N, CA, C and O atoms as a CHARMM CRD file, in Angstrom:
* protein
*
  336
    1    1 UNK  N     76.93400 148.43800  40.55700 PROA 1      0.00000
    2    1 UNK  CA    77.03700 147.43600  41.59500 PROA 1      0.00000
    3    1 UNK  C     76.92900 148.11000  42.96400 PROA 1      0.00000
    4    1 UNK  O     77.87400 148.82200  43.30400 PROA 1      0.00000
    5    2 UNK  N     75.88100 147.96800  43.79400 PROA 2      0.00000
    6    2 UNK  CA    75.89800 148.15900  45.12500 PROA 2      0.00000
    7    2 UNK  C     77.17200 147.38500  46.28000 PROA 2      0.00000
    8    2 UNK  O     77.76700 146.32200  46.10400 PROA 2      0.00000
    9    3 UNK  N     77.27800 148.24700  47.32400 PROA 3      0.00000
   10    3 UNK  CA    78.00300 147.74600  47.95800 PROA 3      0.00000
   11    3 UNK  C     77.01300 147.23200  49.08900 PROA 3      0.00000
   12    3 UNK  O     75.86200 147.61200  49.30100 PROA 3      0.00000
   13    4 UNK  N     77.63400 146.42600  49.65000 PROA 4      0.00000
   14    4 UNK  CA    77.30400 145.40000  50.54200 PROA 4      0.00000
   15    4 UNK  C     77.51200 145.95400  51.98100 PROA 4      0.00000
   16    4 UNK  O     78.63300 146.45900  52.04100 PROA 4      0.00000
   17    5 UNK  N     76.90600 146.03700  53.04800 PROA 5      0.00000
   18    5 UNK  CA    77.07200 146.31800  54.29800 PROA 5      0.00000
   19    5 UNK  C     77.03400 145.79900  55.34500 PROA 5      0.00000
   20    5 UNK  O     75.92600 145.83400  55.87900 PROA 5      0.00000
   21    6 UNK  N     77.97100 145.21600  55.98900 PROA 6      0.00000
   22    6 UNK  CA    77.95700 144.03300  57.19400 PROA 6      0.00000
   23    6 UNK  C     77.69200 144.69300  58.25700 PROA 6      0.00000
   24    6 UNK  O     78.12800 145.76800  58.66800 PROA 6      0.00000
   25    7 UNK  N     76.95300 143.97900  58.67000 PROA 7      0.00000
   26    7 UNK  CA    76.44100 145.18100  60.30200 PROA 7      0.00000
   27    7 UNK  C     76.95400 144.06900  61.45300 PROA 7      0.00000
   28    7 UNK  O     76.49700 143.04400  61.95900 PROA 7      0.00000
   29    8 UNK  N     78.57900 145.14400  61.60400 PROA 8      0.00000
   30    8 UNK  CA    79.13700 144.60600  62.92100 PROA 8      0.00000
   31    8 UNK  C     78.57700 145.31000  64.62800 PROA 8      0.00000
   32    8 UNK  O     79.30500 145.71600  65.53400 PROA 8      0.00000
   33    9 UNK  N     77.42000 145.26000  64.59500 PROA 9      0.00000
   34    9 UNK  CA    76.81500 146.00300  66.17300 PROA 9      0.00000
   35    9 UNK  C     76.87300 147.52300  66.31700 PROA 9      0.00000
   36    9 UNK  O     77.65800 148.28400  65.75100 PROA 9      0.00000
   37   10 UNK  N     75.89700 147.82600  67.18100 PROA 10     0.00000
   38   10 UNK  CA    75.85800 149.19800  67.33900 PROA 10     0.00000
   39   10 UNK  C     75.77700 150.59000  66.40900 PROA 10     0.00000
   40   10 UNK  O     76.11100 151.73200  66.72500 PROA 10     0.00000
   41   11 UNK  N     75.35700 150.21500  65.46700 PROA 11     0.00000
   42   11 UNK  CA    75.28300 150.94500  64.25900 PROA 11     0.00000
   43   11 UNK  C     76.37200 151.15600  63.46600 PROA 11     0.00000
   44   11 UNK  O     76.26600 151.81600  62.43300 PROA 11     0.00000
   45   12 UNK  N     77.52300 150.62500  63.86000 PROA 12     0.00000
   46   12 UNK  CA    78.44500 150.38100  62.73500 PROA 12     0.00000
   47   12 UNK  C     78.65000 149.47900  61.93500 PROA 12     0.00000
   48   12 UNK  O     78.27200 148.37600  62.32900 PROA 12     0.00000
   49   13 UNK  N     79.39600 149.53900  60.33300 PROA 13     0.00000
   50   13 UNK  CA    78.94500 148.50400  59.29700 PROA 13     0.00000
   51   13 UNK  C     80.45200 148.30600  58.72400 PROA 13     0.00000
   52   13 UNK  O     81.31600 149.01600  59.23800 PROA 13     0.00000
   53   14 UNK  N     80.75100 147.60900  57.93600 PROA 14     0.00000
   54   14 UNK  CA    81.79400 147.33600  57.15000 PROA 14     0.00000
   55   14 UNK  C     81.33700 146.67800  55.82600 PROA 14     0.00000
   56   14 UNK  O     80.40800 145.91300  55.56700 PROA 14     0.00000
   57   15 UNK  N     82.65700 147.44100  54.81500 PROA 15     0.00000
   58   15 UNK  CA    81.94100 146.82300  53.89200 PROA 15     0.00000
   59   15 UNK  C     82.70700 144.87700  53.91300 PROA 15     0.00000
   60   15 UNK  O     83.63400 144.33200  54.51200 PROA 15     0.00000
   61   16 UNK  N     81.47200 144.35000  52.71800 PROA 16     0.00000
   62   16 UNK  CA    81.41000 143.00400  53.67900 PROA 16     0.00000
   63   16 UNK  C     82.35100 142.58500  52.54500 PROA 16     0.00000
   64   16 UNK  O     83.33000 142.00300  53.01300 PROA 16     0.00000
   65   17 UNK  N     82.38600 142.69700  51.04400 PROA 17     0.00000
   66   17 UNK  CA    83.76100 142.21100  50.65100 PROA 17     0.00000
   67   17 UNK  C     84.73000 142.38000  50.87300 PROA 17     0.00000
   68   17 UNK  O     85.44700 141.88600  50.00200 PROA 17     0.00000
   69   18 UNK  N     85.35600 142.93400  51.75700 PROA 18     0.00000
   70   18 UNK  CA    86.81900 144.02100  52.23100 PROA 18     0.00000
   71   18 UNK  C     87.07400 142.72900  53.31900 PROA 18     0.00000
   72   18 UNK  O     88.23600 142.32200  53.31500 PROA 18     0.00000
   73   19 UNK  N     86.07900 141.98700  54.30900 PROA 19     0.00000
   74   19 UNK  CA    86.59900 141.43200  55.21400 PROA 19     0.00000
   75   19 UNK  C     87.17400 139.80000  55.04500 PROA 19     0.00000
   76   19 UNK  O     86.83200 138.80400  54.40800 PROA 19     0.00000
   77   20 UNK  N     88.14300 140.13000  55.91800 PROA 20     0.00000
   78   20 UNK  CA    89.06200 138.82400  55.43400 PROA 20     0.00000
   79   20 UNK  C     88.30500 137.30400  56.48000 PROA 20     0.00000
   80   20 UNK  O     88.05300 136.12900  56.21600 PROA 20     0.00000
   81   21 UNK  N     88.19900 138.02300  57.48000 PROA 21     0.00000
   82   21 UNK  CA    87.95200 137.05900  58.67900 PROA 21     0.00000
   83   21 UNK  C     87.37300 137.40300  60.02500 PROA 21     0.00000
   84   21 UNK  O     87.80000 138.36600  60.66300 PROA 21     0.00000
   85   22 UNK  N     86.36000 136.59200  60.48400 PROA 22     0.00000
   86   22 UNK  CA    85.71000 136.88800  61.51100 PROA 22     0.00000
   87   22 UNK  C     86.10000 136.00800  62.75500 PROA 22     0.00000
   88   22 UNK  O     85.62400 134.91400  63.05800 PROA 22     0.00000
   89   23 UNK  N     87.05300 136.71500  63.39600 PROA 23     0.00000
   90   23 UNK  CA    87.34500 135.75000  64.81800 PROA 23     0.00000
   91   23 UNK  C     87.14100 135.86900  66.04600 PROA 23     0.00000
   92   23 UNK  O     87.65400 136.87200  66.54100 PROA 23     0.00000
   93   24 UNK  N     86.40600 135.01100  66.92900 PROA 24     0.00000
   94   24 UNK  CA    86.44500 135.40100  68.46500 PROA 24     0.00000
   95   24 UNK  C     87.38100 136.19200  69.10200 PROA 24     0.00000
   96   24 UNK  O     88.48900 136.30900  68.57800 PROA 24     0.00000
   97   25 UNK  N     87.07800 136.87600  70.36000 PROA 25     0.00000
   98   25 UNK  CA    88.12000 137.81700  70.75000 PROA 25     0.00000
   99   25 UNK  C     88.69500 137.37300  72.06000 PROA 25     0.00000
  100   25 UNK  O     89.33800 138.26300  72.61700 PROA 25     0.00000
  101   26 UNK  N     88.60900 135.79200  72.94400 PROA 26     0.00000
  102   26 UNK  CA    88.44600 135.58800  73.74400 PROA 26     0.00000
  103   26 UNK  C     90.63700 135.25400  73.79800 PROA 26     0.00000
  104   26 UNK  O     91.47400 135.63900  74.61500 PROA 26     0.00000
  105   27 UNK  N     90.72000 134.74200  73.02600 PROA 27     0.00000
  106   27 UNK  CA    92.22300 134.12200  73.41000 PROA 27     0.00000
  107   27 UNK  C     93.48800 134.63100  73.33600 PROA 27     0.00000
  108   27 UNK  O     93.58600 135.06800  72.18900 PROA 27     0.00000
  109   28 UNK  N     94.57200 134.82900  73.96000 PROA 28     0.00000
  110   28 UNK  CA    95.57100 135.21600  73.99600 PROA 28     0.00000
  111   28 UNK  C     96.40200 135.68500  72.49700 PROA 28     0.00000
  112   28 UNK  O     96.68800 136.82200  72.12100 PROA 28     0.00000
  113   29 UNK  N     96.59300 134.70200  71.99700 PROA 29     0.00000
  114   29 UNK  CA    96.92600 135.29200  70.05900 PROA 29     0.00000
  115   29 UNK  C     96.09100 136.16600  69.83200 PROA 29     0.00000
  116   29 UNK  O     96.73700 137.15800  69.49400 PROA 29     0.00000
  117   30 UNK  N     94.68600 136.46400  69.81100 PROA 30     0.00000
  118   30 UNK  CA    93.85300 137.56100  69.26700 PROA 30     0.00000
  119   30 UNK  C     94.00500 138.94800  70.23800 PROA 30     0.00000
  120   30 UNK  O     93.47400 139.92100  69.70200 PROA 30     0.00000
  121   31 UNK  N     94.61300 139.23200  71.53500 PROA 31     0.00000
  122   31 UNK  CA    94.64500 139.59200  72.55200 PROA 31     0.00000
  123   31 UNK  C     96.43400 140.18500  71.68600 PROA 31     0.00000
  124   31 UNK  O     96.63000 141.33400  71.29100 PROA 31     0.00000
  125   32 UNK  N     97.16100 139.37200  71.62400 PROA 32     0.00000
  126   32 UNK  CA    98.24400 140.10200  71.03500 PROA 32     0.00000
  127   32 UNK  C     98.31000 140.82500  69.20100 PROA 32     0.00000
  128   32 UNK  O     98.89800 141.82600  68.79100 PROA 32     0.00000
  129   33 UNK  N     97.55900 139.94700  68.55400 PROA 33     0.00000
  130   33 UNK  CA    96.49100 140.42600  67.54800 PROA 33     0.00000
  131   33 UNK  C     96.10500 142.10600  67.53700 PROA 33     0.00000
  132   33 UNK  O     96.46900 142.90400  66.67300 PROA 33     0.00000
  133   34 UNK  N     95.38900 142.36600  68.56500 PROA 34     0.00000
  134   34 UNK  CA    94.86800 143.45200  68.88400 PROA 34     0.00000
  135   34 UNK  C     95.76900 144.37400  69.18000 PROA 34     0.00000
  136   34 UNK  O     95.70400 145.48800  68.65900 PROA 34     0.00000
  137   35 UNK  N     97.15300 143.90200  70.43200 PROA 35     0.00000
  138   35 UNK  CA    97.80100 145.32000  71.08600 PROA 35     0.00000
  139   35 UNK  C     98.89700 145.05400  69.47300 PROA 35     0.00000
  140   35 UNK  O     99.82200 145.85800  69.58900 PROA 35     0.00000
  141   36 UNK  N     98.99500 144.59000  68.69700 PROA 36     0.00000
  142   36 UNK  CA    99.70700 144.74100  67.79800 PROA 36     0.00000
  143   36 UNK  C     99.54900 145.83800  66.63300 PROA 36     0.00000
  144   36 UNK  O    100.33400 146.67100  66.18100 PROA 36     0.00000
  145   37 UNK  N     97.71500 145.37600  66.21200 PROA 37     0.00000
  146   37 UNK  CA    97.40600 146.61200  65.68500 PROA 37     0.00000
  147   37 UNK  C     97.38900 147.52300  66.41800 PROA 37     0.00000
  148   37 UNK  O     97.76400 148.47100  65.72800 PROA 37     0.00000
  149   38 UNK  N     97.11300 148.01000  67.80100 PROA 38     0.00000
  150   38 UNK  CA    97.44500 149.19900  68.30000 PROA 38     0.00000
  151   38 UNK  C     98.41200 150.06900  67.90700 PROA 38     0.00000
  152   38 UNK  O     98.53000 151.18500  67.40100 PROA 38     0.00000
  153   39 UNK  N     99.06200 149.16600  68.31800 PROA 39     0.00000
  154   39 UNK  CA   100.39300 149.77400  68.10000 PROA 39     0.00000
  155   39 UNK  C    100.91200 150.45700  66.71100 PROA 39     0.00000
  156   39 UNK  O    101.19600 151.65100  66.61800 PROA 39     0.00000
  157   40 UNK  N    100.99600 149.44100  65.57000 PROA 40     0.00000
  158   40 UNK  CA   100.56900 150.44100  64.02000 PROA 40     0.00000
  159   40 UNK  C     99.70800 151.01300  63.73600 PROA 40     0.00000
  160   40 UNK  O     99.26500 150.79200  62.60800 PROA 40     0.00000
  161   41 UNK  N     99.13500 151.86600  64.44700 PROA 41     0.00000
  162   41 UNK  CA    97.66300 152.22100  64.59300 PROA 41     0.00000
  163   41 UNK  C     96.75800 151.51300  62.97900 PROA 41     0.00000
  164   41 UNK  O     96.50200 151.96300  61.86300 PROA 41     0.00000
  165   42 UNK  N     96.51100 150.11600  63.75700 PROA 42     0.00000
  166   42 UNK  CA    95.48100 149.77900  62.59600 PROA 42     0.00000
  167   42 UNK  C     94.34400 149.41300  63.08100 PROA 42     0.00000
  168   42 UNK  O     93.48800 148.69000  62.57100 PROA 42     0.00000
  169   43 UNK  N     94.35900 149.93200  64.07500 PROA 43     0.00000
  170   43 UNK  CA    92.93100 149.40400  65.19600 PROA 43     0.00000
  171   43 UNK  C     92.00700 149.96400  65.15500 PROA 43     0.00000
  172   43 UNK  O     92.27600 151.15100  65.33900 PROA 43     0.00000
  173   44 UNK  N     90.32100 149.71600  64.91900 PROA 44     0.00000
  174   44 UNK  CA    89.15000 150.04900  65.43800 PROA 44     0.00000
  175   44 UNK  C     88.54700 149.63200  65.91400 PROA 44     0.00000
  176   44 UNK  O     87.91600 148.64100  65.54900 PROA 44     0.00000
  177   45 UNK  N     88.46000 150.19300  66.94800 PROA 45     0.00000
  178   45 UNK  CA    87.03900 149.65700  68.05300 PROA 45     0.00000
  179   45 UNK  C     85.92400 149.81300  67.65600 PROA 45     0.00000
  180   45 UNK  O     85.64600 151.01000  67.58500 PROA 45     0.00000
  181   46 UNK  N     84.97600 149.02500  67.29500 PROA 46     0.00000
  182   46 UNK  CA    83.89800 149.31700  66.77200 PROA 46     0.00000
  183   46 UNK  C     82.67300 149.10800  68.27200 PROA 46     0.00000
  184   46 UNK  O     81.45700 149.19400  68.10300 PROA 46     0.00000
  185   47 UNK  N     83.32900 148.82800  69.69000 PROA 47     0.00000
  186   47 UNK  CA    82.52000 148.24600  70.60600 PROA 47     0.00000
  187   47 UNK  C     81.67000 148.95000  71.13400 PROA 47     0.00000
  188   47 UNK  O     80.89200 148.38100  71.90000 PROA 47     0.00000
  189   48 UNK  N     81.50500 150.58300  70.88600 PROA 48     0.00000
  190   48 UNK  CA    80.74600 151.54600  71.98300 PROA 48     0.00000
  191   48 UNK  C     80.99200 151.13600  72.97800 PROA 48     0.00000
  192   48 UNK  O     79.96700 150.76300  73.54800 PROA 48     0.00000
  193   49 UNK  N     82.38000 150.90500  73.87300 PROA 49     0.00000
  194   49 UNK  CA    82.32900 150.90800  75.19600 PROA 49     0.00000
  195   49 UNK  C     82.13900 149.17400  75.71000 PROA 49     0.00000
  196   49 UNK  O     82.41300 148.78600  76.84600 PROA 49     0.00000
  197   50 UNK  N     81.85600 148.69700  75.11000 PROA 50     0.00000
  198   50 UNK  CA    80.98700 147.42000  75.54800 PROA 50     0.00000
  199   50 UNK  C     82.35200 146.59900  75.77900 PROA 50     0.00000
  200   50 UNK  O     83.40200 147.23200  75.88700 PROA 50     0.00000
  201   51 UNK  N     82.34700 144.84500  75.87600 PROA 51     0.00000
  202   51 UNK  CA    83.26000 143.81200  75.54900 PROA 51     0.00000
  203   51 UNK  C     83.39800 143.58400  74.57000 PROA 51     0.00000
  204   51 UNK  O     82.39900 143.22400  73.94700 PROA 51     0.00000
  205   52 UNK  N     84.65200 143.65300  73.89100 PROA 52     0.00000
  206   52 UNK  CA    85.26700 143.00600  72.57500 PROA 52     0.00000
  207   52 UNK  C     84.82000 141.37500  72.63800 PROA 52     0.00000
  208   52 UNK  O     85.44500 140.63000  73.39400 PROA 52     0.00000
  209   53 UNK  N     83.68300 140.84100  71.78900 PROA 53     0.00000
  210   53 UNK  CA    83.48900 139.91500  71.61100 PROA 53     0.00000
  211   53 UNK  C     84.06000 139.47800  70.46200 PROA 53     0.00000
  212   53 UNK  O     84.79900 138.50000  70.57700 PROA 53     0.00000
  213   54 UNK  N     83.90500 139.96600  69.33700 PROA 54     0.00000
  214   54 UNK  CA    84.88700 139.55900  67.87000 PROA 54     0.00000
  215   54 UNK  C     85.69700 140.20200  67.41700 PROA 54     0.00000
  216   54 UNK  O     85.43000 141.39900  67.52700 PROA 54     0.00000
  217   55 UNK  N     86.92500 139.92700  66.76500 PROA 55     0.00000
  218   55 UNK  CA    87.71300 140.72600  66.11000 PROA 55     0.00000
  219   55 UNK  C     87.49800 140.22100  64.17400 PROA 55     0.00000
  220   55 UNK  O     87.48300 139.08900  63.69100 PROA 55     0.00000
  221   56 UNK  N     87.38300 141.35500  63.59100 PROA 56     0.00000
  222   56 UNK  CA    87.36100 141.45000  62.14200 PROA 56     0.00000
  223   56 UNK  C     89.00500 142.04100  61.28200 PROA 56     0.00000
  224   56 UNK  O     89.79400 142.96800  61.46600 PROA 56     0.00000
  225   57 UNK  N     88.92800 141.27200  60.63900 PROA 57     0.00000
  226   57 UNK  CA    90.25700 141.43200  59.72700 PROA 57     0.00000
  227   57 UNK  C     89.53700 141.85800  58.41800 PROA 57     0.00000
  228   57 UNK  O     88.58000 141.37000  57.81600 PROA 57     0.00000
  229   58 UNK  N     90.29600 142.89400  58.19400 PROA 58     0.00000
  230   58 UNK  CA    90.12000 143.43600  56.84200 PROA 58     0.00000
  231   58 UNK  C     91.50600 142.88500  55.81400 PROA 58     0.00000
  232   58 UNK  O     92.63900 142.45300  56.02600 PROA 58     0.00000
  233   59 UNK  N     90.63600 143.19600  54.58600 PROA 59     0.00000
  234   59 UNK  CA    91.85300 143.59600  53.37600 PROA 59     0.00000
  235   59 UNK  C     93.47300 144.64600  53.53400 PROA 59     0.00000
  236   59 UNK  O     94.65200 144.46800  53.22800 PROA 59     0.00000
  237   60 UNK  N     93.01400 145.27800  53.90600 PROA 60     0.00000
  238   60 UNK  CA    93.66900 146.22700  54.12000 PROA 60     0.00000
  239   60 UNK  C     94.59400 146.41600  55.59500 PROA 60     0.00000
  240   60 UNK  O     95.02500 147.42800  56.14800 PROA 60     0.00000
  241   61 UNK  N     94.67000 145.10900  55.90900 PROA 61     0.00000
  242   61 UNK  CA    95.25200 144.72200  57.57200 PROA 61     0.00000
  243   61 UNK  C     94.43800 145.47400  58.60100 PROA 61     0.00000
  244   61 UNK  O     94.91700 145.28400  59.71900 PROA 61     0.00000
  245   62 UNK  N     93.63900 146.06600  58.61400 PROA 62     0.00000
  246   62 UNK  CA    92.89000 147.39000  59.34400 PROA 62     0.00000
  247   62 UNK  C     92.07200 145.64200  60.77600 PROA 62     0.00000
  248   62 UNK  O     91.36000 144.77000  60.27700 PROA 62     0.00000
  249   63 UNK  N     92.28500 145.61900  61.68600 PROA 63     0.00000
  250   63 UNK  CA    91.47800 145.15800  62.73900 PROA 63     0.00000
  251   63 UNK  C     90.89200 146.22500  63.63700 PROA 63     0.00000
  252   63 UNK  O     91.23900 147.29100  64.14500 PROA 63     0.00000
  253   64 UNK  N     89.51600 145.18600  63.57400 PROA 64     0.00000
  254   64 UNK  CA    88.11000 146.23900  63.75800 PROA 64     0.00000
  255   64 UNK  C     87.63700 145.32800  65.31900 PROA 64     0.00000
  256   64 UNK  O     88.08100 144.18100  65.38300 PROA 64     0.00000
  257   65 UNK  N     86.98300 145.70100  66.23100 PROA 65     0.00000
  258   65 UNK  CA    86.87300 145.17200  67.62800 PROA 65     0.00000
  259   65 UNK  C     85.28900 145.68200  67.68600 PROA 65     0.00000
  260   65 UNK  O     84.72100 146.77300  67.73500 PROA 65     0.00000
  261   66 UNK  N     84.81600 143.99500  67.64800 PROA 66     0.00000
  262   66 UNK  CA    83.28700 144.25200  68.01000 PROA 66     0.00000
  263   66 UNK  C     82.69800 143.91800  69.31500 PROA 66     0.00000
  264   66 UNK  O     83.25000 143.11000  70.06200 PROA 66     0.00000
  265   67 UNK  N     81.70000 144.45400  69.59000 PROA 67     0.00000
  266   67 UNK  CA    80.94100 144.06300  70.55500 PROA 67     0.00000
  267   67 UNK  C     79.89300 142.63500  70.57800 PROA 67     0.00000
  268   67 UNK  O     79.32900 142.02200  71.48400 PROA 67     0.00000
  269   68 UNK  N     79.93900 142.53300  69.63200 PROA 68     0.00000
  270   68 UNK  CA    78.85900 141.45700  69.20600 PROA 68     0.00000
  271   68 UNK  C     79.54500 139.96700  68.50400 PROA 68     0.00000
  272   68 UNK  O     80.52900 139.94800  67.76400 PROA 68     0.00000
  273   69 UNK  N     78.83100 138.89100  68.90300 PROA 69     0.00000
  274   69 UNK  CA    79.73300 137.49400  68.77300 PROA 69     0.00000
  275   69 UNK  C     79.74500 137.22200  67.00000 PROA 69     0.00000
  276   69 UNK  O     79.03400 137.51500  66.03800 PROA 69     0.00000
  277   70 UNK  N     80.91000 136.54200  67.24400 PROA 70     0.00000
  278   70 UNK  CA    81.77900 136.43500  65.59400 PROA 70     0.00000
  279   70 UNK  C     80.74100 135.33400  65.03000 PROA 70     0.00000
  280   70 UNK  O     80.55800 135.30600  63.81300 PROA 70     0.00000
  281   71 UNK  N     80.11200 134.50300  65.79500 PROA 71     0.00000
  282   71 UNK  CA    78.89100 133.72000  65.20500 PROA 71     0.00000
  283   71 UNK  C     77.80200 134.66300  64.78600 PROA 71     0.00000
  284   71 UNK  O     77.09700 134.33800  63.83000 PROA 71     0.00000
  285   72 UNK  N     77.61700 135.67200  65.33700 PROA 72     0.00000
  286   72 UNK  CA    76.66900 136.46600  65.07100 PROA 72     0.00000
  287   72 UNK  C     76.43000 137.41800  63.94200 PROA 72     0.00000
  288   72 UNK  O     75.31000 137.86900  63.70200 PROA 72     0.00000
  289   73 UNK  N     77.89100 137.82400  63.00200 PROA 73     0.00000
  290   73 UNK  CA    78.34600 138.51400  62.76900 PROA 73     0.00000
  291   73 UNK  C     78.55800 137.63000  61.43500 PROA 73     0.00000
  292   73 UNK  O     78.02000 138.16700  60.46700 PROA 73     0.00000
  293   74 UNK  N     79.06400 136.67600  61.20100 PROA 74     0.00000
  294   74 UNK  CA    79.23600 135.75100  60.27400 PROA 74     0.00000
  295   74 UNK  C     78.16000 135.16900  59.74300 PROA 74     0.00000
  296   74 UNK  O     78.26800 134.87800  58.55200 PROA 74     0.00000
  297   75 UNK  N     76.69700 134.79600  60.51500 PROA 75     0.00000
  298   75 UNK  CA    75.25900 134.48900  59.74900 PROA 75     0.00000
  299   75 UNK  C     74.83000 135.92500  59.13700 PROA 75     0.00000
  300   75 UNK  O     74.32400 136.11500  58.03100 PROA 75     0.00000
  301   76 UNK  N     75.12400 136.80500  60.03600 PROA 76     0.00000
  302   76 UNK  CA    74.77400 137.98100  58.94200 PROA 76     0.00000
  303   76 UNK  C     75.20500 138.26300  57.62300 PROA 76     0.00000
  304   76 UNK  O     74.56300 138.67400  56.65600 PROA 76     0.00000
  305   77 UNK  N     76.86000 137.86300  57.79500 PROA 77     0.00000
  306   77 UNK  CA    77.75300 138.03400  56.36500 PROA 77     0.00000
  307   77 UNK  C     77.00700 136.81300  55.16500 PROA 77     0.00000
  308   77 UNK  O     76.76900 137.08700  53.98900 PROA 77     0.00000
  309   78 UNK  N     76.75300 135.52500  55.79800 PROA 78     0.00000
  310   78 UNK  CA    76.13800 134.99000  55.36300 PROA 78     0.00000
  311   78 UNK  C     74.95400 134.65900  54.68100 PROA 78     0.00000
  312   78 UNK  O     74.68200 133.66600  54.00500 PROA 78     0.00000
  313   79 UNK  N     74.15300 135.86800  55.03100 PROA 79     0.00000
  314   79 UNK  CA    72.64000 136.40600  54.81400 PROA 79     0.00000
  315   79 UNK  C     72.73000 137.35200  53.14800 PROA 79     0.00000
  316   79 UNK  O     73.70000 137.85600  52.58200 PROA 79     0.00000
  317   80 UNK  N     71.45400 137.29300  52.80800 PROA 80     0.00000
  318   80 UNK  CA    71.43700 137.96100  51.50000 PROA 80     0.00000
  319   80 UNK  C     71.49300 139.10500  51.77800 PROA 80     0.00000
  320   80 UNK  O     72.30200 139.64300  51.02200 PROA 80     0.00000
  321   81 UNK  N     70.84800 140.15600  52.82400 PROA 81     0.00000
  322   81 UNK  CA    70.67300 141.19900  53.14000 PROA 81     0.00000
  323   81 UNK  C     71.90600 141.60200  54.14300 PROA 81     0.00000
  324   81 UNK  O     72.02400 141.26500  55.32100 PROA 81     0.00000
  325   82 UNK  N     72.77700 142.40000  53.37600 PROA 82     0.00000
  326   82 UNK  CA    73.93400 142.41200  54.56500 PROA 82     0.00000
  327   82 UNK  C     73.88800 144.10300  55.37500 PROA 82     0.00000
  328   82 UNK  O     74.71100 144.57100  56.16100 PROA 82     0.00000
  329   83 UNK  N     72.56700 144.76000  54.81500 PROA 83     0.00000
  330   83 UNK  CA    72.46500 145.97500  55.57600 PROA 83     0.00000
  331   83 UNK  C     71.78400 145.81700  56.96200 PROA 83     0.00000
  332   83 UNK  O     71.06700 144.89300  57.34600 PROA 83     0.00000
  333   84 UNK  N     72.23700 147.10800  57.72500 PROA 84     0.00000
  334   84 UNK  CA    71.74900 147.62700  59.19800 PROA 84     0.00000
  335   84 UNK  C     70.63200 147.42700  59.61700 PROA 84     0.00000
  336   84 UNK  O     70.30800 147.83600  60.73200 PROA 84     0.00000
């Protein structure tokens, strides 16, 4: 069985069964969301620098910070081809 590769922007990928949820990064709950995982260090920035447009929830509680919109990110998951 191949694994599956979600391409959350900038050349980084996740694998795509592991993710729990794809959410905008714009609102205050996702904003405390974020300094929360900081704080247990469960945080990755996946943004190169850019604006946190989506936040990704993993299996594994791990939140991942993309650059690229959670609509954008979700037709991909949605797509047959989930590689780069």
């Amino acid at each position: 069985m191949a694994i599956k590769l979600l391409n959350i922007g900038f050349g980084n990928s996740v694998v795509a069964a592991k993710v729990v949820a794809i959410l905008s990064a714009g609102s205050a709950p996702m904003k405390r969301l974020k300094d929360d995982a900081k704080t247990a260090g469960r945080l990755i920035d996946a943004t190169q620098g850019r604006k946190t447009r989506s936040i990704i929830i993993t299996e594994s509680n791990h939140v991942i910070l993309s650059g690229v919109q959670a609509e954008t990110i979700a037709l991909r998951a949605t797509s047959d081809d989930h590689t780069p």
